[in-house]
CSV table of C-alpha atoms in Angstrom, one decimal:
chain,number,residue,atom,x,y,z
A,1,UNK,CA,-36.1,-4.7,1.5
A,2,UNK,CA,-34.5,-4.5,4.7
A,3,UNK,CA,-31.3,-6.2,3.6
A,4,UNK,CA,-30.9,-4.0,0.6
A,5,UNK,CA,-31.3,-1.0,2.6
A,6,UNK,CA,-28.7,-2.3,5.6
A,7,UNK,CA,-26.2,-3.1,2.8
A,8,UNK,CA,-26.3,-0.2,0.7
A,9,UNK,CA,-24.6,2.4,3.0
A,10,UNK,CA,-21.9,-0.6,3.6
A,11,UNK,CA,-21.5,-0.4,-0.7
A,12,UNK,CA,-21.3,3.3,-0.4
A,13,UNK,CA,-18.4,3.5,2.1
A,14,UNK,CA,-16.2,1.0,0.4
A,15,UNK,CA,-15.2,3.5,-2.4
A,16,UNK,CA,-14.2,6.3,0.4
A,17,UNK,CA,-12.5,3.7,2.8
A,18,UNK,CA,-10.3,2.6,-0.2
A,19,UNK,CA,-9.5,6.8,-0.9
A,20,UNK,CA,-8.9,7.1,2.7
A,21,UNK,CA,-6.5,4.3,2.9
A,22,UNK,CA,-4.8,5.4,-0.5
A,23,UNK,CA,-4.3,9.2,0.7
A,24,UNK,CA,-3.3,7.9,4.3
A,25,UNK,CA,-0.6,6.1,2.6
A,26,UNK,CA,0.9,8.3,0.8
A,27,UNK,CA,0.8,11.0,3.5
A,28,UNK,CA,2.5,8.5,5.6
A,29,UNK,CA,5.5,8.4,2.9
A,30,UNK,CA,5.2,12.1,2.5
A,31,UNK,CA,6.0,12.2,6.6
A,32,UNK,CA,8.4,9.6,6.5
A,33,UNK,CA,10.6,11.1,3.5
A,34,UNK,CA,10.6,14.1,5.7
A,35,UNK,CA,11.3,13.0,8.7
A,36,UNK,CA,14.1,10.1,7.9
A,37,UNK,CA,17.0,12.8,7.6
A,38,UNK,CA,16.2,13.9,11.4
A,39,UNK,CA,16.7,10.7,12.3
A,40,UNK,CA,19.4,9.4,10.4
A,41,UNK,CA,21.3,12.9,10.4
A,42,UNK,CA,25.1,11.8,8.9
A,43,UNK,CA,26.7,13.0,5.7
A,44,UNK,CA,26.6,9.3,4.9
A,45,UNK,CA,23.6,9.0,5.5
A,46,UNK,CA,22.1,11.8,4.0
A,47,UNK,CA,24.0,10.7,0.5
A,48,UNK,CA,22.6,6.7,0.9
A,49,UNK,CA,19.0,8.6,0.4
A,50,UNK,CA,20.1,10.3,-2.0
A,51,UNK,CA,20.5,8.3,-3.8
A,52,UNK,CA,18.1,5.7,-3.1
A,53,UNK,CA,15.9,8.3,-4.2
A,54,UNK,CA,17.3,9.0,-7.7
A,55,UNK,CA,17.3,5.1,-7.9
A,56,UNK,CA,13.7,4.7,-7.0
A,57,UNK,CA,12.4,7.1,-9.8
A,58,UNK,CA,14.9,5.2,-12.4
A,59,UNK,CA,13.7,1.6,-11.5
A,60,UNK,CA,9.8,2.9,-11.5
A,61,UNK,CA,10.3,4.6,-15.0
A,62,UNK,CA,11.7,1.2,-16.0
A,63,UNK,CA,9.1,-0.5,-14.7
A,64,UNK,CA,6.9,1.2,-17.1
A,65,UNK,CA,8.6,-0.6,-20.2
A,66,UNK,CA,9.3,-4.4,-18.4
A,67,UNK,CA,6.6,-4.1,-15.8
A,68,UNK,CA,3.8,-2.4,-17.2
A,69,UNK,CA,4.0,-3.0,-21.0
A,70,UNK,CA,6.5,-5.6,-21.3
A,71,UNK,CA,9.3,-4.5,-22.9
A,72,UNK,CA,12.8,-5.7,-22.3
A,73,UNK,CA,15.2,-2.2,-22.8
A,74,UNK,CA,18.7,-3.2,-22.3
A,75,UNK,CA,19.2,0.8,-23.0
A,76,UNK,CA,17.5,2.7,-20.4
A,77,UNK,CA,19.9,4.4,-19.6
A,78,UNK,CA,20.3,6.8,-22.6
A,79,UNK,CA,17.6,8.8,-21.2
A,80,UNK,CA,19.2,8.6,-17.7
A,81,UNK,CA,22.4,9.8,-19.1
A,82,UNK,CA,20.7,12.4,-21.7
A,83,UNK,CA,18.6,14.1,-18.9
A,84,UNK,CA,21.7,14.4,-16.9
A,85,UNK,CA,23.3,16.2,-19.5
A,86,UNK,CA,20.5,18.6,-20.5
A,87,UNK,CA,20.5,19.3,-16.9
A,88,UNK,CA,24.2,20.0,-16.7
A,89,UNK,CA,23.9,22.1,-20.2
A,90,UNK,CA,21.2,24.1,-18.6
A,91,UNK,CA,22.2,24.8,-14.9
A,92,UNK,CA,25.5,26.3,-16.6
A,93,UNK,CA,23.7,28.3,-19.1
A,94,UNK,CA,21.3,29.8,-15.9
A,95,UNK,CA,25.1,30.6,-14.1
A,96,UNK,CA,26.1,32.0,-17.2
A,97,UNK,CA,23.5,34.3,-18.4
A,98,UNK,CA,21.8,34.8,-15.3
A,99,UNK,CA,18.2,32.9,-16.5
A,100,UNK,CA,15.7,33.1,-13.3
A,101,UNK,CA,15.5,29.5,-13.6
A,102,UNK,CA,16.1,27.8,-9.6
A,103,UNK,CA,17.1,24.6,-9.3
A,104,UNK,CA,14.1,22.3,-8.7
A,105,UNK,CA,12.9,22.9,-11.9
A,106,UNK,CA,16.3,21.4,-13.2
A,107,UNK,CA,15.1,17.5,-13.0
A,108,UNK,CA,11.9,18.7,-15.0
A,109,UNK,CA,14.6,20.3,-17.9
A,110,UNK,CA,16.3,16.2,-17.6
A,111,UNK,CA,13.0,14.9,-17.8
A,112,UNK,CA,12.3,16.9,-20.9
A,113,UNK,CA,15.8,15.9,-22.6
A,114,UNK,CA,15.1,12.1,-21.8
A,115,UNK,CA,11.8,12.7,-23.1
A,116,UNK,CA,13.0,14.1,-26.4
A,117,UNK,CA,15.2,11.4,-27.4
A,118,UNK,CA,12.4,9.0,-26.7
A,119,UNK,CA,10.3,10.9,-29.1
A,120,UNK,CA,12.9,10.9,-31.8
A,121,UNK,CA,13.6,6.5,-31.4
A,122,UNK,CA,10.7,5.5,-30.0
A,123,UNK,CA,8.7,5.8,-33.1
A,124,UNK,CA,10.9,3.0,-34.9
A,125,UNK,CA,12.0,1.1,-31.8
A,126,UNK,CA,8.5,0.3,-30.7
A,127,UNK,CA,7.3,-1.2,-34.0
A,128,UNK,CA,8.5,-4.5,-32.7
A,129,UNK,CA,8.3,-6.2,-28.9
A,130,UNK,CA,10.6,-8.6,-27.8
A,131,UNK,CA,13.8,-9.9,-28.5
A,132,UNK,CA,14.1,-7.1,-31.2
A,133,UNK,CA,13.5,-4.4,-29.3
A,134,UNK,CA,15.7,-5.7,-26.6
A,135,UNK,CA,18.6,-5.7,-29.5
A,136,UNK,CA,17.8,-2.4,-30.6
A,137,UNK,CA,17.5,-0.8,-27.2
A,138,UNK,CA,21.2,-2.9,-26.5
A,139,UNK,CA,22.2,-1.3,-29.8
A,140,UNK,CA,21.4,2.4,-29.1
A,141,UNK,CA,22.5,2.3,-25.8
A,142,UNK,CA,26.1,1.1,-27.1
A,143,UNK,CA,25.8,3.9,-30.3
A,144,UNK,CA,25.1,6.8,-27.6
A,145,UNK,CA,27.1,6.1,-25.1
A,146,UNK,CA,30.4,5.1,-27.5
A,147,UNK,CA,29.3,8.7,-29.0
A,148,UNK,CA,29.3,10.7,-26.2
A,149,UNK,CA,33.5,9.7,-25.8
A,150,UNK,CA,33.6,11.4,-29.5
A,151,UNK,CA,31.6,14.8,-29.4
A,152,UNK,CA,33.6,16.7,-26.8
A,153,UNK,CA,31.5,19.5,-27.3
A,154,UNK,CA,28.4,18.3,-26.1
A,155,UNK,CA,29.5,15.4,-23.6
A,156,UNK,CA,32.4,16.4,-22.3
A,157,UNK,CA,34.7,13.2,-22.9
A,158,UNK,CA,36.0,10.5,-20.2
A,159,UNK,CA,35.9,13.5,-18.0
A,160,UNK,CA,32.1,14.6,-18.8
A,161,UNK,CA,30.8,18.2,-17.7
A,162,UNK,CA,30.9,19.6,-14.7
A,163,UNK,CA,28.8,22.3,-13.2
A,164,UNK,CA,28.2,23.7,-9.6
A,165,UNK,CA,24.5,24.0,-8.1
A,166,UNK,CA,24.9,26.6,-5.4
A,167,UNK,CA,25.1,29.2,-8.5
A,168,UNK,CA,22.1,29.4,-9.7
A,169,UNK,CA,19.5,31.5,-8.5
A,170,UNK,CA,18.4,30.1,-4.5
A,171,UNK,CA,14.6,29.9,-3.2
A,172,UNK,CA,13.4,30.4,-0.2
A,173,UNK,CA,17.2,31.5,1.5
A,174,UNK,CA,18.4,27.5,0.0
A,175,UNK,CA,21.3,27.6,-2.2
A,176,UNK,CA,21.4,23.7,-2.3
A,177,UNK,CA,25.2,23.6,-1.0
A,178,UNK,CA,24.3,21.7,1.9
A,179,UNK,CA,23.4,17.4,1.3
A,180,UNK,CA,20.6,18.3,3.7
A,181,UNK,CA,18.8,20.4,0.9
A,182,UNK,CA,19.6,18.4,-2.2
A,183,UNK,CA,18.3,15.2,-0.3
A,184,UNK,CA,14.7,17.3,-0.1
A,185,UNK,CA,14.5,18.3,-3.1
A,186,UNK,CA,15.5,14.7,-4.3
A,187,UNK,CA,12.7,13.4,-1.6
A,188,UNK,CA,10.3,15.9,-3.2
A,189,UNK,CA,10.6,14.8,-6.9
A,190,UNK,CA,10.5,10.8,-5.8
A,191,UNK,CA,7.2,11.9,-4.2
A,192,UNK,CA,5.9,13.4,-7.0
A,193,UNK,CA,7.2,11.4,-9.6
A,194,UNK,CA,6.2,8.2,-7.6
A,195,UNK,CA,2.6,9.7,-7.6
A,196,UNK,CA,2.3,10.4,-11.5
A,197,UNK,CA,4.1,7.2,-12.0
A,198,UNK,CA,1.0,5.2,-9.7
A,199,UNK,CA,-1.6,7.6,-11.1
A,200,UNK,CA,-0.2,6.8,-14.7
A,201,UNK,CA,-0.9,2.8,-14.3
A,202,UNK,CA,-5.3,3.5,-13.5
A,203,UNK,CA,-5.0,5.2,-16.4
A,204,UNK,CA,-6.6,3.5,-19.4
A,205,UNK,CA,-3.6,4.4,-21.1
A,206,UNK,CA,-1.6,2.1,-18.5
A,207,UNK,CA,-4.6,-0.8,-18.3
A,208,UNK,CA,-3.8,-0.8,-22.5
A,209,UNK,CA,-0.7,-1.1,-21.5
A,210,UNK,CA,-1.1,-4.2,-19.3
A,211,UNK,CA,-3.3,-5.9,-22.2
A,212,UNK,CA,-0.8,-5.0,-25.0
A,213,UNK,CA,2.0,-6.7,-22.7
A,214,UNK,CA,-0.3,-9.8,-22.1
A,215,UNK,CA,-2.0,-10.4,-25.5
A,216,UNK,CA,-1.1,-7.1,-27.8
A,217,UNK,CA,-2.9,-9.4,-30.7
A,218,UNK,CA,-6.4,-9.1,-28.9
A,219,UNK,CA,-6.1,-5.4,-28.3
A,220,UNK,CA,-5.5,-4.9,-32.0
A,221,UNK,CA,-8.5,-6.6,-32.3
A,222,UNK,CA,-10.6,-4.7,-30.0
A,223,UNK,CA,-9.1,-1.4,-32.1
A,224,UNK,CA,-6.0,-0.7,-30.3
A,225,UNK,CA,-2.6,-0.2,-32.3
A,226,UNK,CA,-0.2,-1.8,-29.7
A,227,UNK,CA,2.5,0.3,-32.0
A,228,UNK,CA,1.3,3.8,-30.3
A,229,UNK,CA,0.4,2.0,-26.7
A,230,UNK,CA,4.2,1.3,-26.7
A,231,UNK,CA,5.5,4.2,-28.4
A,232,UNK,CA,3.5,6.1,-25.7
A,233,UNK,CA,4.5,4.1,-22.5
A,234,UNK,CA,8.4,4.3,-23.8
A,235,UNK,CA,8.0,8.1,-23.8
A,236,UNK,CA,6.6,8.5,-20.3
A,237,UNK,CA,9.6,6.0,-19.6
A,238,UNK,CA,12.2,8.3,-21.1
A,239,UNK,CA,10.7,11.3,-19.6
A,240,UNK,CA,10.4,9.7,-15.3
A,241,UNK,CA,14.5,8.7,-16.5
A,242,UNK,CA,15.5,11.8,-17.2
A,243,UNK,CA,13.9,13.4,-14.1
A,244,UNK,CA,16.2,11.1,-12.5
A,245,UNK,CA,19.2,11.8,-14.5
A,246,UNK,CA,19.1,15.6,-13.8
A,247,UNK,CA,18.6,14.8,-9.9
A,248,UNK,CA,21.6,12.4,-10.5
A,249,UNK,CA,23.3,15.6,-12.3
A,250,UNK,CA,22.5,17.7,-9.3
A,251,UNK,CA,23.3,15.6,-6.6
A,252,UNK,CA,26.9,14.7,-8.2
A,253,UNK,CA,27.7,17.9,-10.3
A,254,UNK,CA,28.8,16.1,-12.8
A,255,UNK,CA,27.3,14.2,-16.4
A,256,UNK,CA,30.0,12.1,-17.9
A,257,UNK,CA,29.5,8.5,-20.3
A,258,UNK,CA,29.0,6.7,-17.3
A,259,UNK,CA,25.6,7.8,-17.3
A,260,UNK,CA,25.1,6.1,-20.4
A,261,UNK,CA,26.7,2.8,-20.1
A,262,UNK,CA,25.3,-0.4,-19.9
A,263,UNK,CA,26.5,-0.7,-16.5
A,264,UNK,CA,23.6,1.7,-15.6
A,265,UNK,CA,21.3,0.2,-17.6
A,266,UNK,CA,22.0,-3.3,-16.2
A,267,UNK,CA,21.8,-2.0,-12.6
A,268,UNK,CA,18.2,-0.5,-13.1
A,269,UNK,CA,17.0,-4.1,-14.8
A,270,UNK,CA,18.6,-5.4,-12.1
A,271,UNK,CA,16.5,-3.2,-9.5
A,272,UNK,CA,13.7,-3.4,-11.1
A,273,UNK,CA,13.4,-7.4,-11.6
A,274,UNK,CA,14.8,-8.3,-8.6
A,275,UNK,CA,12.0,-6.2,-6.7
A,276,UNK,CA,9.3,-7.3,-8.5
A,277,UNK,CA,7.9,-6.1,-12.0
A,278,UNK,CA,4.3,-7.3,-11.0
A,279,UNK,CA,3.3,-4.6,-8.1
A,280,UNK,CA,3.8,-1.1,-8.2
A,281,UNK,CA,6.5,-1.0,-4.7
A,282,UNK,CA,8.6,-4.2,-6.4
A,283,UNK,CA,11.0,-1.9,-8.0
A,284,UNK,CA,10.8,0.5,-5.0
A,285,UNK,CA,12.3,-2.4,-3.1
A,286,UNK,CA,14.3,-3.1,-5.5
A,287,UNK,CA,16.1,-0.1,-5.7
A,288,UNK,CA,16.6,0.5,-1.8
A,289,UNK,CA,18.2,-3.5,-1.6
A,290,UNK,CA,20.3,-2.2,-4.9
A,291,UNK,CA,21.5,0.7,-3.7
A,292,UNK,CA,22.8,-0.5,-0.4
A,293,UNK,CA,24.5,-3.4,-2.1
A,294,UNK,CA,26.2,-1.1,-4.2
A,295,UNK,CA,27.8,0.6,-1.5
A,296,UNK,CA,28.4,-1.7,0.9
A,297,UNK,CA,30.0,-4.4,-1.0
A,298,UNK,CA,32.3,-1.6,-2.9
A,299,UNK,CA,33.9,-1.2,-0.1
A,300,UNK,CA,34.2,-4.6,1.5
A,301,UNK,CA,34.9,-7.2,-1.8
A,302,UNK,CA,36.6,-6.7,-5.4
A,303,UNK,CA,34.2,-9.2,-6.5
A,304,UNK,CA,30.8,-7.1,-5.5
A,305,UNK,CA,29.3,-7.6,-9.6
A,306,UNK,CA,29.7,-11.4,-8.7
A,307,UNK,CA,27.5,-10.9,-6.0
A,308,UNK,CA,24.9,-9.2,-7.9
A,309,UNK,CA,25.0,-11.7,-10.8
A,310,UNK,CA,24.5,-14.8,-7.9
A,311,UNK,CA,21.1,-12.5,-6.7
A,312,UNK,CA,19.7,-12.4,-9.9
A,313,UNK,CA,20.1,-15.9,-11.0
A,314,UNK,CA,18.7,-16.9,-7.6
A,315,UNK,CA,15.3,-14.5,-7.7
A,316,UNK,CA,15.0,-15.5,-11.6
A,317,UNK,CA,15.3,-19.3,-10.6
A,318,UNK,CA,13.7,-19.6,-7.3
A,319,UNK,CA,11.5,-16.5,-7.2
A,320,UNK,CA,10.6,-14.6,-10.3
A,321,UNK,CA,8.1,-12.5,-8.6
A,322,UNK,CA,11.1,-10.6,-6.9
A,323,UNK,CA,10.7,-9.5,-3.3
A,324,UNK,CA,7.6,-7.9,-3.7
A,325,UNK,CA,6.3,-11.5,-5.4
A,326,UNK,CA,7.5,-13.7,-1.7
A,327,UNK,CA,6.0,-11.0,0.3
A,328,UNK,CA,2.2,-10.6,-1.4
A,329,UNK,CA,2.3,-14.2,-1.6
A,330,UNK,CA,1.6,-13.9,2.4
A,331,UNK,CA,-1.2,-11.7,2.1
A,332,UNK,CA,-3.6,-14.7,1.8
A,333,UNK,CA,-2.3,-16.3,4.9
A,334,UNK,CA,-2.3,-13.3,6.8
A,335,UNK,CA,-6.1,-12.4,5.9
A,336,UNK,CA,-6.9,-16.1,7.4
A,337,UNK,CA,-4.8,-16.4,9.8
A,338,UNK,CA,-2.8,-19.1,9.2
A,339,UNK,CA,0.8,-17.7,8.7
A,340,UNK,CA,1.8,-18.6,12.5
A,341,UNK,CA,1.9,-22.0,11.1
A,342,UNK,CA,4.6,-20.9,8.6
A,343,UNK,CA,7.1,-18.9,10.5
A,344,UNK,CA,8.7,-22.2,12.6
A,345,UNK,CA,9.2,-23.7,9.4
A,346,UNK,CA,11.1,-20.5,8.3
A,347,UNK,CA,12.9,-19.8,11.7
A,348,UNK,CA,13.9,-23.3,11.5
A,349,UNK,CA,15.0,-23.4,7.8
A,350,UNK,CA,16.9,-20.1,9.0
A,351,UNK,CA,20.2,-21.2,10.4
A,352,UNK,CA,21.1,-23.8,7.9
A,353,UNK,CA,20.3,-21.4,4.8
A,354,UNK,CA,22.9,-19.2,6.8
A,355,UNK,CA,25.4,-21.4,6.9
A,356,UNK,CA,24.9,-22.6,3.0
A,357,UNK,CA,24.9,-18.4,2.1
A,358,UNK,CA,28.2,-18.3,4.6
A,359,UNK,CA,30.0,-21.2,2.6
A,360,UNK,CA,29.0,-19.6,-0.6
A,361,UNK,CA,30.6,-16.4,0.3
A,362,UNK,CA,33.4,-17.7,2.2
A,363,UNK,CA,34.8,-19.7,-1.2
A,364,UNK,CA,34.1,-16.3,-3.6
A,365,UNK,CA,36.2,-14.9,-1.2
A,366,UNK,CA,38.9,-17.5,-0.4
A,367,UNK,CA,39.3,-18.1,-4.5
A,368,UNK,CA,39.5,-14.0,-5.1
A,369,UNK,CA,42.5,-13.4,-2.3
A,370,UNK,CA,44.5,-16.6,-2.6
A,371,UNK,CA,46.4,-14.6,-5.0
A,372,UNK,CA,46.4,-11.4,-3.2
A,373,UNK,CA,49.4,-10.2,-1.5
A,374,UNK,CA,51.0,-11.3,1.2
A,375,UNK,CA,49.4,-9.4,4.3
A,376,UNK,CA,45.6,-8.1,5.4
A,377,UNK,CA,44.5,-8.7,1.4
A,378,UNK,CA,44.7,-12.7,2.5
A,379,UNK,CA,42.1,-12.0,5.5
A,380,UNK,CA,38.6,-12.8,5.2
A,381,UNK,CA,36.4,-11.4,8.1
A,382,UNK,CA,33.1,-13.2,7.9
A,383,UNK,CA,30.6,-12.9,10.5
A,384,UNK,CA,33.4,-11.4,13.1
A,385,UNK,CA,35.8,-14.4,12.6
A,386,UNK,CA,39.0,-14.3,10.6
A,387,UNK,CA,39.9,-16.3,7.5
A,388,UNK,CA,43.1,-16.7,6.0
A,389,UNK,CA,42.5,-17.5,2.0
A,390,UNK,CA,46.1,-19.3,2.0
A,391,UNK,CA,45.2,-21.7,4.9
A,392,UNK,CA,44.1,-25.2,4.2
A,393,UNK,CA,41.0,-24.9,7.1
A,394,UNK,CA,39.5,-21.9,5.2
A,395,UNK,CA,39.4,-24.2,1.9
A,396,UNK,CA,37.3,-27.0,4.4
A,397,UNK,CA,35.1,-24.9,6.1
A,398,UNK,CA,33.8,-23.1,2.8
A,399,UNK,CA,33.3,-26.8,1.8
A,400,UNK,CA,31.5,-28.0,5.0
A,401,UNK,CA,29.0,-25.3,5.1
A,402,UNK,CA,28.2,-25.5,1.5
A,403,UNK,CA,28.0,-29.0,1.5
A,404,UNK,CA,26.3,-29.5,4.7
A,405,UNK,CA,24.1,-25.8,4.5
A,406,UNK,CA,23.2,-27.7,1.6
A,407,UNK,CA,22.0,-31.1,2.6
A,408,UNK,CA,19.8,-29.1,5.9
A,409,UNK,CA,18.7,-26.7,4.2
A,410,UNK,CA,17.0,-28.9,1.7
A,411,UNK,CA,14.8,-31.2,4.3
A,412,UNK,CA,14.2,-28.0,5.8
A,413,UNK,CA,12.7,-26.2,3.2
A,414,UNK,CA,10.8,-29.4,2.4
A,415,UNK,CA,9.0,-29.0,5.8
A,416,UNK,CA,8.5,-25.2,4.7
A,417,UNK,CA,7.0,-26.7,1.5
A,418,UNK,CA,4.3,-28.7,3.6
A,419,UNK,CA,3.6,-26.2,6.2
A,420,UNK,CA,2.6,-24.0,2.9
A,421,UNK,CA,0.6,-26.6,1.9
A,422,UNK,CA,-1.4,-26.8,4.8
A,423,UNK,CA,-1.6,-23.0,5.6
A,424,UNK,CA,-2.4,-22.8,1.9
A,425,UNK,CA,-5.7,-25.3,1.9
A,426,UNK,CA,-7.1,-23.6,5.4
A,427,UNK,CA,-6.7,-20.0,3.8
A,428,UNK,CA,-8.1,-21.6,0.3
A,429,UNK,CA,-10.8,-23.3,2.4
A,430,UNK,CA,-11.9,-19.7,4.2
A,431,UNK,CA,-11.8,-18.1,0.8
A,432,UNK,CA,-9.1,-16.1,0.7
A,433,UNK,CA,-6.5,-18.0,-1.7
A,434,UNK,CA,-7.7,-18.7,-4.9
């Protein structure tokens, strides 16, 4: 009796601690999406969270389809592209006519274009899974974004639609010239799409999901048409898309086919897998490492899809889990206490993996500028030192840290291997690894 009485108030507080640490987190990213610009203050700056922002909401509403309810879309980005457009159409129609519309209900009118089309294909594209859908997404997506080079009227052509923001009726003394304003009202829409988004998969609707992704023949047999689960959870995936298309559309003032392309959809499968389809912050992650790629290897290599392409064979071969995958995988050890016998196997596994990722870079390089033009476009800078692709040494020292990095790293990651083993069977032996 006195056991039962000693642990029930312990039962009891379990629920509330869980709500206090699920509020307390997302207050803390409330804070931190509100304080980051006063810290990192720079026009750069300001447009890197831009749009890491618009990214984030794209990946998550992408994650909905592969992560959630396992469906390959090789299309995505039609509702992207369409919400952009419907935002475009609409902030010029509110210039125009004077509508008392402001503009952070815009991404809701791109949201609501995205979610249209999805309503009008979803119907037929859902009635399969699989490598048919993935064709027929990979079809539509080609159909609508070769169309919108063809009706001028409604997309604009190669040169799209433009429109300008600051003209449409401001709140609160903000005309949204300023990156300073569009980044918060970007930050306020990842907030709150990030929360329906999480709030959408303890739904039973998104637990359905789950089982229709793992076994859809069992949940037809418990009375669930895995037809409508999908239909449904590729609708909420078109409308969280076109939120981010019209905050794309505002950020840029500008829709055009790009939007549409498979280039867009490939970068948001490519956020969203590489992050990790399995936990809810994967294609948060995802989306952030993205985004900087994208605009720090514009600028510094030609070659920057290459790059990309070597990532995602590498996270599909060695770690399909993505990023978010390697990291939960050290929640065990840390609940034990055993991941200090980890980290020297990493720190030591460190320096050749370096030099292996160095070599591997330093011949992409060398092989896209040996037939450069004479001048700077032959220099390599790698890690502060100069490399001339037309000199023989560059050619050997791409092949002696590839080779070498190589050979290192291997017995190296062998010793990670056993230190994992071990770390593994103490945690397993304390009960927290399965």
């Amino acid at each position: 009796m006195t056991s039962t009485m000693t642990s029930a108030p312990d039962i009891a507080a379990t629920p509330s601690g869980q709500a206090l640490r699920f509020y307390g987190l997302w207050a803390i990213v409330a804070i931190a999406l509100v304080v980051l610009p006063l810290i990192f203050s720079s026009g750069g700056s300001l447009t890197s969270f831009s749009l890491i922002g618009i990214a984030i909401i794209f990946a998550l509403s992408y994650n909905i389809l592969l992560g959630e309810t396992g469906l390959l879309s090789f299309g995505h980005a039609v509702h992207y592209g369409l919400g952009g457009f419907a935002a475009v159409h609409v902030m010029n129609a509110v210039a125009t006519r004077g509508w008392p519309i402001p503009l952070p209900l815009i991404p809701l009118v791109g949201g609501i274009g995205g979610l249209a089309f999805a309503l009008l294909i979803g119907w037929v594209m859902t009635r399969r899974a699989g490598t048919v859908f993935a064709m027929i997404s990979l079809g539509i997506g080609e159909l609508v974004a070769s169309s919108s080079l063809i009706l001028r009227s409604v997309f604009g052509g190669e040169s799209g639609i433009t429109t300008d923001r600051t003209a449409l009726p401001h709140i609160f003394g903000w005309s949204f010239g300023p990156q300073i304003q569009v980044y918060y009202l970007i930050a306020f829409w990842v907030f709150v799409a990030a929360m329906a988004m999480y709030a959408l998969t303890r739904t039973p609707l998104g637990r359905i999901c789950n089982a229709v992704r793992d076994n859809p023949g069992r949940v037809e047999f418990i009375g669930y048409d895995p037809h409508v689960v999908r239909y449904l959870a590729y609708c909420f995936a078109g409308f969280f898309a076109g939120i981010a298309g019209g905050l794309a559309a505002v950020n840029f003032e500008i829709a055009n086919s790009a939007y549409l392309g498979a280039v867009q959809s490939g970068l948001v499968l490519f956020a969203t897998f590489i992050g990790g389809t399995a936990y809810f912050f994967g294609p948060i992650l995802g989306a952030i490492l993205v985004t900087y790629l994208q605009l720090g290897l514009t600028n510094v290599t030609s070659v920057w899809q290459l790059y990309f392409g070597i990532i995602f064979i590498g996270i599909v071969m060695f770690a399909p889990g993505g990023i978010a995958g390697l990291l939960m995988m050290h929640r065990p050890l840390i609940r034990a206490g055993t991941l200090a016998m980890v980290i020297p196997s990493y720190l030591v596994a460190a320096l050749p993996t370096l030099a292996l990722a160095c070599g591997v870079i330093l011949s992409i390089e060398t092989v896209a500028r040996y037939t450069a033009s004479e001048g700077d476009g032959n220099i390599i800078n790698l890690l502060g030192i100069a490399f001339n692709a037309t000199a023989p040494a560059t050619w050997v020292t791409a092949a002696v840290l590839i080779v070498g990095g190589f050979i290192v790293a291997r017995i190296t990651w062998r010793r990670i291997g056993q230190a994992w083993d071990r770390a593994g069977s103490i945690a397993r032996d304390r009960g927290y690894l399965a």
